Tab-separated table of N, CA and C in Angstrom:
chain	number	residue	atom	x	y	z
A	240	TYR	N	100.893	144.527	45.935
A	240	TYR	CA	101.123	145.908	45.651
A	240	TYR	C	102.106	146.026	44.502
A	241	GLY	N	101.685	146.559	43.408
A	241	GLY	CA	102.603	146.791	42.307
A	241	GLY	C	102.781	145.585	41.411
A	242	ASP	N	103.805	145.669	40.594
A	242	ASP	CA	104.102	144.663	39.581
A	242	ASP	C	104.913	143.533	40.196
A	243	HIS	N	104.450	142.308	40.046
A	243	HIS	CA	105.094	141.153	40.671
A	243	HIS	C	106.063	140.447	39.731
A	244	ARG	N	106.312	140.995	38.562
A	244	ARG	CA	107.218	140.324	37.622
A	244	ARG	C	108.652	140.331	38.095
A	245	ASP	N	108.979	141.157	39.069
A	245	ASP	CA	110.350	141.217	39.571
A	245	ASP	C	110.629	140.186	40.661
A	246	LEU	N	109.624	139.419	41.052
A	246	LEU	CA	109.819	138.406	42.085
A	246	LEU	C	110.458	137.168	41.484
A	247	HIS	N	111.369	136.574	42.208
A	247	HIS	CA	112.058	135.373	41.741
A	247	HIS	C	111.992	134.313	42.834
A	248	SER	N	111.973	133.077	42.441
A	248	SER	CA	112.061	131.998	43.412
A	248	SER	C	113.382	131.282	43.208
A	249	PHE	N	113.871	130.692	44.258
A	249	PHE	CA	115.143	129.995	44.215
A	249	PHE	C	114.913	128.551	44.626
A	250	PRO	N	115.462	127.608	43.874
A	250	PRO	CA	115.266	126.203	44.232
A	250	PRO	C	115.911	125.912	45.581
A	251	THR	N	115.237	125.136	46.383
A	251	THR	CA	115.769	124.745	47.682
A	251	THR	C	115.597	123.255	47.847
A	252	ARG	N	116.355	122.695	48.733
A	252	ARG	CA	116.177	121.282	49.028
A	252	ARG	C	115.130	121.157	50.116
A	253	ARG	N	114.410	120.069	50.101
A	253	ARG	CA	113.413	119.834	51.151
A	253	ARG	C	114.166	119.580	52.444
A	254	SER	N	113.811	120.293	53.468
A	254	SER	CA	114.554	120.183	54.711
A	254	SER	C	113.645	120.405	55.907
A	255	SER	N	113.897	119.680	56.965
A	255	SER	CA	113.155	119.918	58.199
A	255	SER	C	113.787	121.070	58.972
A	256	ASP	N	114.898	121.617	58.484
A	256	ASP	CA	115.599	122.704	59.166
A	256	ASP	C	115.128	124.079	58.720
A	257	LEU	N	114.184	124.157	57.824
A	257	LEU	CA	113.717	125.442	57.323
A	257	LEU	C	113.126	126.249	58.469
A	258	HIS	N	113.602	127.471	58.649
A	258	HIS	CA	113.198	128.268	59.804
A	258	HIS	C	111.920	129.067	59.566
A	259	SER	N	111.569	129.311	58.336
A	259	SER	CA	110.374	130.131	58.082
A	259	SER	C	109.113	129.397	58.511
A	260	LYS	N	108.107	130.183	58.803
A	260	LYS	CA	106.809	129.641	59.183
A	260	LYS	C	105.766	130.191	58.241
A	261	PHE	N	104.639	129.513	58.142
A	261	PHE	CA	103.557	130.086	57.360
A	261	PHE	C	102.220	129.808	57.999
A	262	MET	N	101.291	130.714	57.748
A	262	MET	CA	99.938	130.605	58.267
A	262	MET	C	98.989	130.755	57.077
A	263	ILE	N	98.116	129.780	56.888
A	263	ILE	CA	97.131	129.838	55.808
A	263	ILE	C	95.867	130.476	56.371
A	264	ILE	N	95.386	131.508	55.688
A	264	ILE	CA	94.231	132.264	56.158
A	264	ILE	C	93.067	132.033	55.205
A	265	ASP	N	92.052	131.304	55.675
A	265	ASP	CA	90.825	131.043	54.908
A	265	ASP	C	91.084	130.432	53.528
A	266	LYS	N	92.194	129.718	53.380
A	266	LYS	CA	92.575	129.095	52.107
A	266	LYS	C	92.662	130.106	50.965
A	267	LYS	N	92.853	131.396	51.309
A	267	LYS	CA	92.924	132.456	50.298
A	267	LYS	C	94.209	133.261	50.355
A	268	LYS	N	94.838	133.296	51.536
A	268	LYS	CA	96.067	134.058	51.723
A	268	LYS	C	97.014	133.236	52.577
A	269	VAL	N	98.309	133.544	52.437
A	269	VAL	CA	99.324	132.877	53.257
A	269	VAL	C	100.269	133.942	53.793
A	270	LEU	N	100.501	133.913	55.093
A	270	LEU	CA	101.520	134.747	55.714
A	270	LEU	C	102.758	133.880	55.861
A	271	VAL	N	103.870	134.292	55.257
A	271	VAL	CA	105.132	133.552	55.330
A	271	VAL	C	106.172	134.486	55.941
A	272	GLY	N	106.908	133.989	56.929
A	272	GLY	CA	107.923	134.842	57.520
A	272	GLY	C	108.855	134.118	58.452
A	273	SER	N	109.744	134.899	59.028
A	273	SER	CA	110.748	134.363	59.941
A	273	SER	C	110.271	134.384	61.386
A	274	HIS	N	109.211	135.087	61.660
A	274	HIS	CA	108.763	135.324	63.031
A	274	HIS	C	108.060	134.114	63.643
A	275	ASN	N	108.244	134.009	64.948
A	275	ASN	CA	107.432	133.096	65.729
A	275	ASN	C	106.119	133.819	66.018
A	276	PHE	N	105.093	133.084	66.298
A	276	PHE	CA	103.813	133.697	66.595
A	276	PHE	C	103.707	133.909	68.107
A	277	SER	N	104.532	134.827	68.596
A	277	SER	CA	104.551	135.168	70.017
A	277	SER	C	104.543	136.689	70.156
A	278	ASN	N	104.152	137.169	71.297
A	278	ASN	CA	104.115	138.608	71.541
A	278	ASN	C	105.501	139.220	71.361
A	279	HIS	N	106.523	138.578	71.920
A	279	HIS	CA	107.886	139.105	71.829
A	279	HIS	C	108.346	139.212	70.377
A	280	ALA	N	108.111	138.173	69.604
A	280	ALA	CA	108.542	138.181	68.200
A	280	ALA	C	107.811	139.253	67.400
A	281	LEU	N	106.555	139.455	67.712
A	281	LEU	CA	105.757	140.405	66.933
A	281	LEU	C	105.897	141.847	67.402
A	282	THR	N	106.418	142.063	68.618
A	282	THR	CA	106.536	143.433	69.118
A	282	THR	C	107.966	143.901	69.333
A	283	THR	N	108.932	142.988	69.488
A	283	THR	CA	110.294	143.366	69.839
A	283	THR	C	111.322	143.014	68.766
A	284	ASN	N	111.253	141.813	68.245
A	284	ASN	CA	112.244	141.358	67.264
A	284	ASN	C	112.079	142.060	65.925
A	285	ARG	N	113.135	142.095	65.165
A	285	ARG	CA	113.059	142.555	63.780
A	285	ARG	C	112.875	141.310	62.923
A	286	GLU	N	111.697	141.143	62.415
A	286	GLU	CA	111.331	139.962	61.633
A	286	GLU	C	110.890	140.403	60.237
A	287	ALA	N	110.789	139.458	59.347
A	287	ALA	CA	110.330	139.738	57.985
A	287	ALA	C	109.199	138.784	57.639
A	288	GLY	N	108.205	139.298	56.924
A	288	GLY	CA	107.093	138.463	56.508
A	288	GLY	C	106.452	139.042	55.258
A	289	VAL	N	105.717	138.195	54.579
A	289	VAL	CA	105.027	138.619	53.358
A	289	VAL	C	103.690	137.889	53.294
A	290	ILE	N	102.679	138.578	52.776
A	290	ILE	CA	101.375	137.949	52.575
A	290	ILE	C	101.239	137.624	51.095
A	291	ILE	N	100.900	136.383	50.816
A	291	ILE	CA	100.786	135.884	49.444
A	291	ILE	C	99.323	135.549	49.182
A	292	SER	N	98.852	135.867	47.984
A	292	SER	CA	97.502	135.473	47.585
A	292	SER	C	97.560	134.980	46.148
A	293	GLY	N	96.451	134.486	45.672
A	293	GLY	CA	96.402	134.004	44.294
A	293	GLY	C	96.734	132.526	44.198
A	294	LYS	N	97.153	132.114	43.029
A	294	LYS	CA	97.391	130.706	42.725
A	294	LYS	C	98.482	130.081	43.609
A	295	ALA	N	99.438	130.868	44.062
A	295	ALA	CA	100.530	130.339	44.899
A	295	ALA	C	100.021	129.744	46.204
A	296	VAL	N	98.851	130.153	46.662
A	296	VAL	CA	98.290	129.617	47.907
A	296	VAL	C	98.089	128.111	47.788
A	297	GLU	N	97.760	127.626	46.604
A	297	GLU	CA	97.568	126.188	46.395
A	297	GLU	C	98.822	125.399	46.757
A	298	ASP	N	99.996	125.943	46.451
A	298	ASP	CA	101.249	125.266	46.797
A	298	ASP	C	101.393	125.132	48.308
A	299	PHE	N	101.057	126.187	49.037
A	299	PHE	CA	101.157	126.135	50.493
A	299	PHE	C	100.147	125.170	51.087
A	300	LEU	N	98.952	125.109	50.521
A	300	LEU	CA	97.960	124.135	50.982
A	300	LEU	C	98.483	122.711	50.797
A	301	ARG	N	99.093	122.437	49.648
A	301	ARG	CA	99.650	121.113	49.370
A	301	ARG	C	100.785	120.802	50.345
A	302	ILE	N	101.695	121.757	50.550
A	302	ILE	CA	102.821	121.550	51.462
A	302	ILE	C	102.322	121.279	52.878
A	303	PHE	N	101.324	122.062	53.317
A	303	PHE	CA	100.775	121.844	54.649
A	303	PHE	C	100.213	120.438	54.785
A	304	GLU	N	99.430	120.004	53.803
A	304	GLU	CA	98.832	118.660	53.854
A	304	GLU	C	99.914	117.581	53.888
A	305	GLU	N	100.965	117.755	53.074
A	305	GLU	CA	102.067	116.772	53.074
A	305	GLU	C	102.749	116.712	54.431
A	306	ASP	N	103.045	117.888	54.987
A	306	ASP	CA	103.711	117.932	56.300
A	306	ASP	C	102.817	117.357	57.393
A	307	TRP	N	101.542	117.726	57.365
A	307	TRP	CA	100.601	117.234	58.373
A	307	TRP	C	100.496	115.717	58.316
A	308	ASN	N	100.331	115.187	57.102
A	308	ASN	CA	100.187	113.734	56.949
A	308	ASN	C	101.452	112.976	57.299
A	309	SER	N	102.613	113.562	57.059
A	309	SER	CA	103.867	112.867	57.406
A	309	SER	C	104.130	112.902	58.901
A	310	ALA	N	103.478	113.806	59.623
A	310	ALA	CA	103.684	113.924	61.066
A	310	ALA	C	102.768	112.995	61.848
A	311	ILE	N	101.758	112.450	61.195
A	311	ILE	CA	100.805	111.590	61.907
A	311	ILE	C	101.370	110.205	62.118
Protein backbone atom coordinates (compact mmCIF):
# COMPACT_ATOMS: atom_id res chain seq x y z
CA TYR A 1 0.00 0.00 0.00
CA GLY A 2 1.56 3.26 -1.05
CA ASP A 3 5.14 4.24 -1.69
CA HIS A 4 7.73 1.84 -0.26
CA ARG A 5 10.73 4.15 -0.63
CA ASP A 6 10.42 5.14 3.02
CA LEU A 7 11.14 1.60 4.23
CA HIS A 8 14.58 0.97 5.69
CA SER A 9 16.37 -2.17 6.75
CA PHE A 10 18.81 -2.40 9.60
CA PRO A 11 21.77 -4.78 9.68
CA THR A 12 21.43 -7.48 12.29
CA ARG A 13 23.61 -10.29 13.46
CA ARG A 14 22.54 -13.83 12.73
CA SER A 15 21.03 -15.13 15.91
CA SER A 16 18.96 -18.04 17.12
CA ASP A 17 17.38 -15.61 19.62
CA LEU A 18 15.38 -13.71 17.01
CA HIS A 19 11.79 -13.61 18.25
CA SER A 20 10.00 -12.80 15.00
CA LYS A 21 8.35 -15.53 13.01
CA PHE A 22 7.52 -15.79 9.35
CA MET A 23 5.16 -17.79 7.20
CA ILE A 24 5.75 -18.23 3.46
CA ILE A 25 2.50 -18.32 1.50
CA ASP A 26 2.61 -20.06 -1.91
CA LYS A 27 6.19 -18.79 -2.41
CA LYS A 28 4.63 -15.41 -3.30
CA LYS A 29 4.04 -13.66 0.03
CA VAL A 30 5.57 -13.70 3.49
CA LEU A 31 3.88 -12.85 6.77
CA VAL A 32 6.50 -11.60 9.25
CA GLY A 33 5.62 -10.67 12.81
CA SER A 34 6.01 -11.00 16.52
CA HIS A 35 2.95 -13.18 17.03
CA ASN A 36 2.79 -16.85 17.76
CA PHE A 37 0.39 -18.76 15.58
CA SER A 38 -2.08 -19.46 18.38
CA ASN A 39 -5.64 -18.37 19.06
CA HIS A 40 -4.58 -16.35 22.12
CA ALA A 41 -1.84 -14.49 20.25
CA LEU A 42 -4.10 -13.70 17.32
CA THR A 43 -7.16 -12.66 19.36
CA THR A 44 -5.87 -11.26 22.68
CA ASN A 45 -2.27 -10.07 22.47
CA ARG A 46 -1.16 -6.85 20.83
CA GLU A 47 1.14 -8.11 18.11
CA ALA A 48 2.65 -6.62 14.97
CA GLY A 49 2.98 -8.17 11.54
CA VAL A 50 3.52 -7.25 7.93
CA ILE A 51 2.87 -9.03 4.64
CA ILE A 52 5.72 -8.81 2.14
CA SER A 53 5.55 -9.61 -1.57
CA GLY A 54 7.81 -9.17 -4.55
CA LYS A 55 11.51 -9.87 -4.85
CA ALA A 56 12.07 -9.83 -1.05
CA VAL A 57 10.23 -13.16 -0.80
CA GLU A 58 13.29 -14.83 -2.36
CA ASP A 59 15.35 -13.83 0.69
CA PHE A 60 12.86 -15.49 3.03
CA LEU A 61 12.81 -18.64 0.91
CA ARG A 62 16.62 -18.79 1.12
CA ILE A 63 16.61 -18.17 4.90
CA PHE A 64 13.98 -20.86 5.42
CA GLU A 65 15.99 -23.40 3.40
CA GLU A 66 19.18 -22.55 5.34
CA ASP A 67 17.43 -22.88 8.69
CA TRP A 68 15.65 -26.08 7.67
CA ASN A 69 18.85 -27.70 6.41
CA SER A 70 20.85 -26.70 9.50
CA ALA A 71 18.19 -28.25 11.74
CA ILE A 72 18.36 -31.67 10.09
